[in-house]
Amino acid sequence: MLISCRDKQLQLSHQYLQNKLPHAVLISGVSGSDQTALSSWLINLLICQSPVKLSKTSLDQSILGACGRCKTCLLQQSGTYPDHIELNDDAKTL
């Protein structure tokens, strides 16, 4: 779990459980604010076939995460999940 992104993870986890995630999520922030880690967490949650509760808050809200054991999680961990392509801005073309 990301300490600096806990509120965002709670909000997104709640939206996921309620089937109310928006069709697009823009994650931005200053350098070093863990936006890359937050986006990786969200990608892994969305592709997982069996999400699990990582932690519970005092208000009985849960932060969800990928199980790490299903087929899609294993493909993602090995870097071979076909629907996830990571782009960076080092290359000037796609």
mmCIF file of N, CA, C and O in Angstrom:
data_model
loop_
_atom_site.group_PDB
_atom_site.id
_atom_site.type_symbol
_atom_site.label_atom_id
_atom_site.label_comp_id
_atom_site.label_asym_id
_atom_site.label_seq_id
_atom_site.Cartn_x
_atom_site.Cartn_y
_atom_site.Cartn_z
ATOM 1 N N MET A 1 0.833 -1.172 0.000
ATOM 2 C CA MET A 1 0.000 0.000 0.000
ATOM 3 C C MET A 1 0.882 1.242 0.000
ATOM 4 O O MET A 1 1.923 1.265 0.622
ATOM 5 N N LEU A 2 0.434 2.253 -0.699
ATOM 6 C CA LEU A 2 1.161 3.497 -0.809
ATOM 7 C C LEU A 2 0.679 4.466 0.263
ATOM 8 O O LEU A 2 -0.466 4.890 0.242
ATOM 9 N N ILE A 3 1.553 4.833 1.180
ATOM 10 C CA ILE A 3 1.157 5.711 2.270
ATOM 11 C C ILE A 3 0.728 7.077 1.744
ATOM 12 O O ILE A 3 -0.291 7.627 2.146
ATOM 13 N N SER A 4 1.495 7.636 0.814
ATOM 14 C CA SER A 4 1.195 8.977 0.315
ATOM 15 C C SER A 4 -0.058 9.018 -0.546
ATOM 16 O O SER A 4 -0.621 10.080 -0.766
ATOM 17 N N CYS A 5 -0.525 7.896 -1.031
ATOM 18 C CA CYS A 5 -1.701 7.840 -1.916
ATOM 19 C C CYS A 5 -2.892 7.161 -1.259
ATOM 20 O O CYS A 5 -3.845 6.794 -1.938
ATOM 21 N N ARG A 6 -2.861 7.011 0.026
ATOM 22 C CA ARG A 6 -3.898 6.257 0.734
ATOM 23 C C ARG A 6 -5.307 6.798 0.465
ATOM 24 O O ARG A 6 -6.232 6.028 0.228
ATOM 25 N N ASP A 7 -5.489 8.123 0.524
ATOM 26 C CA ASP A 7 -6.814 8.701 0.282
ATOM 27 C C ASP A 7 -7.300 8.415 -1.129
ATOM 28 O O ASP A 7 -8.473 8.097 -1.341
ATOM 29 N N LYS A 8 -6.403 8.513 -2.092
ATOM 30 C CA LYS A 8 -6.782 8.247 -3.481
ATOM 31 C C LYS A 8 -7.110 6.768 -3.676
ATOM 32 O O LYS A 8 -8.043 6.429 -4.392
ATOM 33 N N GLN A 9 -6.345 5.897 -3.021
ATOM 34 C CA GLN A 9 -6.625 4.468 -3.106
ATOM 35 C C GLN A 9 -7.975 4.132 -2.469
ATOM 36 O O GLN A 9 -8.721 3.310 -3.005
ATOM 37 N N LEU A 10 -8.288 4.760 -1.347
ATOM 38 C CA LEU A 10 -9.588 4.537 -0.704
ATOM 39 C C LEU A 10 -10.727 4.968 -1.621
ATOM 40 O O LEU A 10 -11.708 4.246 -1.783
ATOM 41 N N GLN A 11 -10.585 6.140 -2.228
ATOM 42 C CA GLN A 11 -11.620 6.648 -3.109
ATOM 43 C C GLN A 11 -11.812 5.739 -4.323
ATOM 44 O O GLN A 11 -12.930 5.362 -4.669
ATOM 45 N N LEU A 12 -10.712 5.354 -4.961
ATOM 46 C CA LEU A 12 -10.795 4.498 -6.137
ATOM 47 C C LEU A 12 -11.295 3.100 -5.783
ATOM 48 O O LEU A 12 -12.056 2.497 -6.534
ATOM 49 N N SER A 13 -10.889 2.573 -4.636
ATOM 50 C CA SER A 13 -11.366 1.260 -4.191
ATOM 51 C C SER A 13 -12.868 1.300 -3.946
ATOM 52 O O SER A 13 -13.596 0.380 -4.329
ATOM 53 N N HIS A 14 -13.343 2.371 -3.316
ATOM 54 C CA HIS A 14 -14.775 2.518 -3.071
ATOM 55 C C HIS A 14 -15.547 2.594 -4.394
ATOM 56 O O HIS A 14 -16.581 1.937 -4.555
ATOM 57 N N GLN A 15 -15.040 3.375 -5.333
ATOM 58 C CA GLN A 15 -15.687 3.479 -6.640
ATOM 59 C C GLN A 15 -15.680 2.130 -7.354
ATOM 60 O O GLN A 15 -16.656 1.765 -8.013
ATOM 61 N N TYR A 16 -14.590 1.381 -7.241
ATOM 62 C CA TYR A 16 -14.502 0.056 -7.859
ATOM 63 C C TYR A 16 -15.561 -0.876 -7.279
ATOM 64 O O TYR A 16 -16.259 -1.570 -8.018
ATOM 65 N N LEU A 17 -15.681 -0.894 -5.952
ATOM 66 C CA LEU A 17 -16.655 -1.771 -5.301
ATOM 67 C C LEU A 17 -18.090 -1.404 -5.659
ATOM 68 O O LEU A 17 -18.956 -2.270 -5.729
ATOM 69 N N GLN A 18 -18.346 -0.134 -5.896
ATOM 70 C CA GLN A 18 -19.680 0.338 -6.244
ATOM 71 C C GLN A 18 -19.950 0.304 -7.750
ATOM 72 O O GLN A 18 -21.013 0.713 -8.192
ATOM 73 N N ASN A 19 -18.980 -0.196 -8.527
ATOM 74 C CA ASN A 19 -19.061 -0.193 -10.001
ATOM 75 C C ASN A 19 -19.312 1.214 -10.541
ATOM 76 O O ASN A 19 -20.115 1.423 -11.441
ATOM 77 N N LYS A 20 -18.610 2.190 -9.972
ATOM 78 C CA LYS A 20 -18.795 3.587 -10.353
ATOM 79 C C LYS A 20 -17.483 4.247 -10.763
ATOM 80 O O LYS A 20 -17.360 5.464 -10.697
ATOM 81 N N LEU A 21 -16.510 3.461 -11.183
ATOM 82 C CA LEU A 21 -15.262 4.057 -11.666
ATOM 83 C C LEU A 21 -15.535 4.822 -12.954
ATOM 84 O O LEU A 21 -16.295 4.360 -13.807
ATOM 85 N N PRO A 22 -14.921 5.981 -13.117
ATOM 86 C CA PRO A 22 -15.102 6.712 -14.372
ATOM 87 C C PRO A 22 -14.429 5.965 -15.525
ATOM 88 O O PRO A 22 -13.583 5.102 -15.310
ATOM 89 N N HIS A 23 -14.815 6.315 -16.741
ATOM 90 C CA HIS A 23 -14.243 5.626 -17.904
ATOM 91 C C HIS A 23 -12.795 6.025 -18.143
ATOM 92 O O HIS A 23 -12.076 5.349 -18.871
ATOM 93 N N ALA A 24 -12.350 7.113 -17.542
ATOM 94 C CA ALA A 24 -10.957 7.544 -17.661
ATOM 95 C C ALA A 24 -10.528 8.168 -16.334
ATOM 96 O O ALA A 24 -11.328 8.808 -15.655
ATOM 97 N N VAL A 25 -9.274 7.962 -15.979
ATOM 98 C CA VAL A 25 -8.714 8.537 -14.761
ATOM 99 C C VAL A 25 -7.412 9.221 -15.143
ATOM 100 O O VAL A 25 -6.522 8.594 -15.725
ATOM 101 N N LEU A 26 -7.306 10.500 -14.833
ATOM 102 C CA LEU A 26 -6.084 11.246 -15.078
ATOM 103 C C LEU A 26 -5.337 11.355 -13.764
ATOM 104 O O LEU A 26 -5.857 11.913 -12.789
ATOM 105 N N ILE A 27 -4.146 10.798 -13.725
ATOM 106 C CA ILE A 27 -3.324 10.839 -12.519
ATOM 107 C C ILE A 27 -2.166 11.781 -12.803
ATOM 108 O O ILE A 27 -1.360 11.540 -13.703
ATOM 109 N N SER A 28 -2.106 12.849 -12.037
ATOM 110 C CA SER A 28 -1.029 13.817 -12.228
ATOM 111 C C SER A 28 -0.516 14.260 -10.871
ATOM 112 O O SER A 28 -1.160 14.051 -9.844
ATOM 113 N N GLY A 29 0.626 14.881 -10.871
ATOM 114 C CA GLY A 29 1.202 15.375 -9.634
ATOM 115 C C GLY A 29 2.615 15.844 -9.855
ATOM 116 O O GLY A 29 3.176 15.681 -10.946
ATOM 117 N N VAL A 30 3.173 16.429 -8.829
ATOM 118 C CA VAL A 30 4.550 16.894 -8.914
ATOM 119 C C VAL A 30 5.487 15.698 -8.894
ATOM 120 O O VAL A 30 5.127 14.602 -8.449
ATOM 121 N N SER A 31 6.658 15.888 -9.378
ATOM 122 C CA SER A 31 7.653 14.814 -9.418
ATOM 123 C C SER A 31 7.880 14.268 -8.006
ATOM 124 O O SER A 31 8.033 15.024 -7.050
ATOM 125 N N GLY A 32 7.866 12.946 -7.901
ATOM 126 C CA GLY A 32 8.089 12.304 -6.615
ATOM 127 C C GLY A 32 6.842 12.115 -5.781
ATOM 128 O O GLY A 32 6.925 11.741 -4.618
ATOM 129 N N SER A 33 5.657 12.369 -6.345
ATOM 130 C CA SER A 33 4.423 12.240 -5.562
ATOM 131 C C SER A 33 3.756 10.879 -5.756
ATOM 132 O O SER A 33 2.579 10.727 -5.502
ATOM 133 N N ASP A 34 4.479 9.901 -6.218
ATOM 134 C CA ASP A 34 4.020 8.512 -6.335
ATOM 135 C C ASP A 34 2.910 8.296 -7.350
ATOM 136 O O ASP A 34 2.167 7.325 -7.259
ATOM 137 N N GLN A 35 2.769 9.185 -8.344
ATOM 138 C CA GLN A 35 1.720 8.970 -9.339
ATOM 139 C C GLN A 35 1.989 7.720 -10.168
ATOM 140 O O GLN A 35 1.031 7.046 -10.582
ATOM 141 N N THR A 36 3.230 7.360 -10.395
ATOM 142 C CA THR A 36 3.541 6.137 -11.129
ATOM 143 C C THR A 36 3.123 4.905 -10.326
ATOM 144 O O THR A 36 2.533 3.973 -10.864
ATOM 145 N N ALA A 37 3.405 4.925 -9.035
ATOM 146 C CA ALA A 37 3.014 3.803 -8.173
ATOM 147 C C ALA A 37 1.498 3.699 -8.061
ATOM 148 O O ALA A 37 0.947 2.598 -8.080
ATOM 149 N N LEU A 38 0.816 4.831 -7.973
ATOM 150 C CA LEU A 38 -0.638 4.819 -7.904
ATOM 151 C C LEU A 38 -1.235 4.273 -9.195
ATOM 152 O O LEU A 38 -2.159 3.455 -9.162
ATOM 153 N N SER A 39 -0.702 4.680 -10.335
ATOM 154 C CA SER A 39 -1.235 4.176 -11.606
ATOM 155 C C SER A 39 -0.964 2.682 -11.756
ATOM 156 O O SER A 39 -1.824 1.938 -12.235
ATOM 157 N N SER A 40 0.189 2.212 -11.326
ATOM 158 C CA SER A 40 0.482 0.771 -11.373
ATOM 159 C C SER A 40 -0.474 -0.009 -10.477
ATOM 160 O O SER A 40 -0.967 -1.076 -10.861
ATOM 161 N N TRP A 41 -0.741 0.517 -9.277
ATOM 162 C CA TRP A 41 -1.688 -0.122 -8.368
ATOM 163 C C TRP A 41 -3.071 -0.224 -9.011
ATOM 164 O O TRP A 41 -3.700 -1.279 -8.971
ATOM 165 N N LEU A 42 -3.530 0.871 -9.646
ATOM 166 C CA LEU A 42 -4.847 0.876 -10.261
ATOM 167 C C LEU A 42 -4.919 -0.072 -11.452
ATOM 168 O O LEU A 42 -5.891 -0.813 -11.608
ATOM 169 N N ILE A 43 -3.884 -0.087 -12.278
ATOM 170 C CA ILE A 43 -3.846 -1.014 -13.421
ATOM 171 C C ILE A 43 -3.929 -2.451 -12.926
ATOM 172 O O ILE A 43 -4.711 -3.249 -13.429
ATOM 173 N N ASN A 44 -3.128 -2.786 -11.932
ATOM 174 C CA ASN A 44 -3.125 -4.148 -11.400
ATOM 175 C C ASN A 44 -4.477 -4.514 -10.799
ATOM 176 O O ASN A 44 -4.954 -5.642 -10.973
ATOM 177 N N LEU A 45 -5.117 -3.576 -10.107
ATOM 178 C CA LEU A 45 -6.446 -3.827 -9.548
ATOM 179 C C LEU A 45 -7.455 -4.090 -10.654
ATOM 180 O O LEU A 45 -8.248 -5.031 -10.570
ATOM 181 N N LEU A 46 -7.420 -3.289 -11.697
ATOM 182 C CA LEU A 46 -8.426 -3.405 -12.752
ATOM 183 C C LEU A 46 -8.296 -4.683 -13.578
ATOM 184 O O LEU A 46 -9.293 -5.206 -14.050
ATOM 185 N N ILE A 47 -7.077 -5.195 -13.745
ATOM 186 C CA ILE A 47 -6.924 -6.402 -14.559
ATOM 187 C C ILE A 47 -7.043 -7.686 -13.743
ATOM 188 O O ILE A 47 -7.253 -8.748 -14.314
ATOM 189 N N CYS A 48 -6.958 -7.576 -12.431
ATOM 190 C CA CYS A 48 -7.017 -8.764 -11.571
ATOM 191 C C CYS A 48 -8.395 -9.405 -11.641
ATOM 192 O O CYS A 48 -9.421 -8.735 -11.636
ATOM 193 N N GLN A 49 -8.411 -10.729 -11.673
ATOM 194 C CA GLN A 49 -9.660 -11.480 -11.706
ATOM 195 C C GLN A 49 -10.235 -11.718 -10.309
ATOM 196 O O GLN A 49 -11.413 -12.022 -10.172
ATOM 197 N N SER A 50 -9.402 -11.571 -9.268
ATOM 198 C CA SER A 50 -9.852 -11.823 -7.891
ATOM 199 C C SER A 50 -9.238 -10.807 -6.933
ATOM 200 O O SER A 50 -8.385 -11.159 -6.112
ATOM 201 N N PRO A 51 -9.640 -9.532 -7.008
ATOM 202 C CA PRO A 51 -9.061 -8.527 -6.106
ATOM 203 C C PRO A 51 -9.271 -8.897 -4.634
ATOM 204 O O PRO A 51 -10.257 -9.537 -4.281
ATOM 205 N N VAL A 52 -8.339 -8.476 -3.805
ATOM 206 C CA VAL A 52 -8.382 -8.769 -2.374
ATOM 207 C C VAL A 52 -8.335 -7.465 -1.587
ATOM 208 O O VAL A 52 -7.894 -6.435 -2.084
ATOM 209 N N LYS A 53 -8.784 -7.527 -0.338
ATOM 210 C CA LYS A 53 -8.703 -6.369 0.545
ATOM 211 C C LYS A 53 -7.304 -6.320 1.143
ATOM 212 O O LYS A 53 -6.865 -7.272 1.778
ATOM 213 N N LEU A 54 -6.614 -5.198 0.929
ATOM 214 C CA LEU A 54 -5.271 -5.042 1.470
ATOM 215 C C LEU A 54 -5.294 -4.508 2.895
ATOM 216 O O LEU A 54 -4.490 -4.903 3.723
ATOM 217 N N SER A 55 -6.198 -3.574 3.158
ATOM 218 C CA SER A 55 -6.289 -3.011 4.501
ATOM 219 C C SER A 55 -7.680 -2.447 4.722
ATOM 220 O O SER A 55 -8.426 -2.206 3.782
ATOM 221 N N LYS A 56 -7.992 -2.221 5.982
ATOM 222 C CA LYS A 56 -9.282 -1.665 6.365
ATOM 223 C C LYS A 56 -9.024 -0.417 7.199
ATOM 224 O O LYS A 56 -8.114 -0.391 8.019
ATOM 225 N N THR A 57 -9.826 0.616 6.986
ATOM 226 C CA THR A 57 -9.688 1.831 7.771
ATOM 227 C C THR A 57 -10.681 1.806 8.919
ATOM 228 O O THR A 57 -11.504 0.902 9.031
ATOM 229 N N SER A 58 -10.619 2.822 9.753
ATOM 230 C CA SER A 58 -11.515 2.881 10.911
ATOM 231 C C SER A 58 -12.973 3.068 10.501
ATOM 232 O O SER A 58 -13.878 2.767 11.255
ATOM 233 N N LEU A 59 -13.210 3.586 9.309
ATOM 234 C CA LEU A 59 -14.581 3.798 8.840
ATOM 235 C C LEU A 59 -15.109 2.587 8.074
ATOM 236 O O LEU A 59 -16.077 2.692 7.331
ATOM 237 N N ASP A 60 -14.468 1.455 8.229
ATOM 238 C CA ASP A 60 -14.860 0.213 7.572
ATOM 239 C C ASP A 60 -14.770 0.301 6.049
ATOM 240 O O ASP A 60 -15.517 -0.342 5.328
ATOM 241 N N GLN A 61 -13.866 1.130 5.566
ATOM 242 C CA GLN A 61 -13.587 1.191 4.139
ATOM 243 C C GLN A 61 -12.351 0.346 3.876
ATOM 244 O O GLN A 61 -11.475 0.235 4.722
ATOM 245 N N SER A 62 -12.284 -0.244 2.701
ATOM 246 C CA SER A 62 -11.175 -1.121 2.373
ATOM 247 C C SER A 62 -10.394 -0.598 1.180
ATOM 248 O O SER A 62 -10.973 -0.028 0.263
ATOM 249 N N ILE A 63 -9.094 -0.828 1.228
ATOM 250 C CA ILE A 63 -8.254 -0.584 0.066
ATOM 251 C C ILE A 63 -8.057 -1.934 -0.601
ATOM 252 O O ILE A 63 -7.628 -2.898 0.030
ATOM 253 N N LEU A 64 -8.421 -2.006 -1.862
ATOM 254 C CA LEU A 64 -8.317 -3.245 -2.619
ATOM 255 C C LEU A 64 -6.975 -3.323 -3.320
ATOM 256 O O LEU A 64 -6.291 -2.318 -3.522
ATOM 257 N N GLY A 65 -6.616 -4.520 -3.727
ATOM 258 C CA GLY A 65 -5.396 -4.732 -4.489
ATOM 259 C C GLY A 65 -5.499 -6.004 -5.299
ATOM 260 O O GLY A 65 -6.418 -6.802 -5.124
ATOM 261 N N ALA A 66 -4.558 -6.168 -6.184
ATOM 262 C CA ALA A 66 -4.514 -7.369 -7.016
ATOM 263 C C ALA A 66 -4.110 -8.563 -6.161
ATOM 264 O O ALA A 66 -3.322 -8.446 -5.226
ATOM 265 N N CYS A 67 -4.648 -9.727 -6.526
ATOM 266 C CA CYS A 67 -4.360 -10.940 -5.746
ATOM 267 C C CYS A 67 -2.931 -11.431 -5.956
ATOM 268 O O CYS A 67 -2.324 -12.009 -5.071
ATOM 269 N N GLY A 68 -2.395 -11.210 -7.157
ATOM 270 C CA GLY A 68 -1.036 -11.653 -7.446
ATOM 271 C C GLY A 68 -0.935 -13.120 -7.822
ATOM 272 O O GLY A 68 0.168 -13.619 -8.073
ATOM 273 N N ARG A 69 -2.063 -13.833 -7.881
ATOM 274 C CA ARG A 69 -2.018 -15.272 -8.145
ATOM 275 C C ARG A 69 -2.825 -15.703 -9.360
ATOM 276 O O ARG A 69 -2.632 -16.793 -9.871
ATOM 277 N N CYS A 70 -3.767 -14.870 -9.814
ATOM 278 C CA CYS A 70 -4.587 -15.278 -10.958
ATOM 279 C C CYS A 70 -3.776 -15.167 -12.256
ATOM 280 O O CYS A 70 -2.665 -14.627 -12.273
ATOM 281 N N LYS A 71 -4.336 -15.679 -13.321
ATOM 282 C CA LYS A 71 -3.615 -15.707 -14.604
ATOM 283 C C LYS A 71 -3.224 -14.310 -15.076
ATOM 284 O O LYS A 71 -2.088 -14.095 -15.498
ATOM 285 N N THR A 72 -4.157 -13.345 -14.970
ATOM 286 C CA THR A 72 -3.831 -12.005 -15.448
ATOM 287 C C THR A 72 -2.771 -11.333 -14.575
ATOM 288 O O THR A 72 -1.921 -10.604 -15.087
ATOM 289 N N CYS A 73 -2.803 -11.577 -13.279
ATOM 290 C CA CYS A 73 -1.770 -11.025 -12.396
ATOM 291 C C CYS A 73 -0.395 -11.600 -12.746
ATOM 292 O O CYS A 73 0.602 -10.875 -12.780
ATOM 293 N N LEU A 74 -0.348 -12.901 -12.990
ATOM 294 C CA LEU A 74 0.922 -13.536 -13.341
ATOM 295 C C LEU A 74 1.451 -13.023 -14.682
ATOM 296 O O LEU A 74 2.656 -12.795 -14.827
ATOM 297 N N LEU A 75 0.548 -12.815 -15.641
ATOM 298 C CA LEU A 75 0.969 -12.246 -16.923
ATOM 299 C C LEU A 75 1.492 -10.824 -16.737
ATOM 300 O O LEU A 75 2.513 -10.444 -17.327
ATOM 301 N N GLN A 76 0.804 -10.038 -15.922
ATOM 302 C CA GLN A 76 1.238 -8.658 -15.669
ATOM 303 C C GLN A 76 2.599 -8.635 -14.986
ATOM 304 O O GLN A 76 3.471 -7.842 -15.342
ATOM 305 N N GLN A 77 2.796 -9.497 -14.013
ATOM 306 C CA GLN A 77 4.069 -9.556 -13.290
ATOM 307 C C GLN A 77 5.214 -9.946 -14.206
ATOM 308 O O GLN A 77 6.341 -9.469 -14.040
ATOM 309 N N SER A 78 4.937 -10.808 -15.193
ATOM 310 C CA SER A 78 5.997 -11.229 -16.117
ATOM 311 C C SER A 78 6.184 -10.247 -17.263
ATOM 312 O O SER A 78 7.076 -10.421 -18.082
ATOM 313 N N GLY A 79 5.304 -9.228 -17.333
ATOM 314 C CA GLY A 79 5.418 -8.237 -18.392
ATOM 315 C C GLY A 79 4.839 -8.679 -19.720
ATOM 316 O O GLY A 79 5.144 -8.102 -20.764
ATOM 317 N N THR A 80 3.995 -9.709 -19.700
ATOM 318 C CA THR A 80 3.438 -10.238 -20.948
ATOM 319 C C THR A 80 1.922 -10.102 -21.037
ATOM 320 O O THR A 80 1.302 -10.723 -21.892
ATOM 321 N N TYR A 81 1.310 -9.292 -20.175
ATOM 322 C CA TYR A 81 -0.134 -9.078 -20.269
ATOM 323 C C TYR A 81 -0.406 -8.284 -21.542
ATOM 324 O O TYR A 81 0.122 -7.191 -21.724
ATOM 325 N N PRO A 82 -1.220 -8.817 -22.465
ATOM 326 C CA PRO A 82 -1.335 -8.215 -23.800
ATOM 327 C C PRO A 82 -2.063 -6.878 -23.847
ATOM 328 O O PRO A 82 -1.857 -6.108 -24.781
ATOM 329 N N ASP A 83 -2.903 -6.562 -22.870
ATOM 330 C CA ASP A 83 -3.683 -5.332 -22.918
ATOM 331 C C ASP A 83 -3.047 -4.165 -22.175
ATOM 332 O O ASP A 83 -3.664 -3.112 -22.020
ATOM 333 N N HIS A 84 -1.847 -4.341 -21.681
ATOM 334 C CA HIS A 84 -1.168 -3.257 -20.969
ATOM 335 C C HIS A 84 0.178 -2.992 -21.636
ATOM 336 O O HIS A 84 1.053 -3.845 -21.643
ATOM 337 N N ILE A 85 0.286 -1.815 -22.176
ATOM 338 C CA ILE A 85 1.551 -1.395 -22.798
ATOM 339 C C ILE A 85 1.982 -0.112 -22.090
ATOM 340 O O ILE A 85 1.232 0.848 -22.021
ATOM 341 N N GLU A 86 3.180 -0.124 -21.564
ATOM 342 C CA GLU A 86 3.677 1.065 -20.870
ATOM 343 C C GLU A 86 4.493 1.899 -21.854
ATOM 344 O O GLU A 86 5.421 1.401 -22.485
ATOM 345 N N LEU A 87 4.118 3.150 -21.975
ATOM 346 C CA LEU A 87 4.827 4.074 -22.839
ATOM 347 C C LEU A 87 5.578 5.078 -21.987
ATOM 348 O O LEU A 87 5.143 5.452 -20.919
ATOM 349 N N ASN A 88 6.706 5.513 -22.488
ATOM 350 C CA ASN A 88 7.409 6.603 -21.825
ATOM 351 C C ASN A 88 7.727 7.681 -22.840
ATOM 352 O O ASN A 88 7.638 7.454 -24.043
ATOM 353 N N ASP A 89 8.087 8.817 -22.362
ATOM 354 C CA ASP A 89 8.315 9.929 -23.281
ATOM 355 C C ASP A 89 9.753 10.015 -23.767
ATOM 356 O O ASP A 89 10.134 11.004 -24.391
ATOM 357 N N ASP A 90 10.570 9.007 -23.496
ATOM 358 C CA ASP A 90 11.947 9.001 -23.990
ATOM 359 C C ASP A 90 11.980 8.867 -25.508
ATOM 360 O O ASP A 90 12.751 9.540 -26.181
ATOM 361 N N ALA A 91 11.149 7.985 -26.033
ATOM 362 C CA ALA A 91 11.067 7.826 -27.476
ATOM 363 C C ALA A 91 10.145 8.909 -28.019
ATOM 364 O O ALA A 91 9.077 9.157 -27.477
ATOM 365 N N LYS A 92 10.524 9.530 -29.066
ATOM 366 C CA LYS A 92 9.739 10.639 -29.601
ATOM 367 C C LYS A 92 8.569 10.188 -30.456
ATOM 368 O O LYS A 92 7.770 10.999 -30.882
ATOM 369 N N THR A 93 8.458 8.896 -30.716
ATOM 370 C CA THR A 93 7.352 8.375 -31.518
ATOM 371 C C THR A 93 6.714 7.189 -30.800
ATOM 372 O O THR A 93 7.309 6.596 -29.909
ATOM 373 N N LEU A 94 5.525 6.840 -31.203
ATOM 374 C CA LEU A 94 4.836 5.672 -30.643
ATOM 375 C C LEU A 94 5.097 4.457 -31.487
ATOM 376 O O LEU A 94 5.183 4.491 -32.658
#
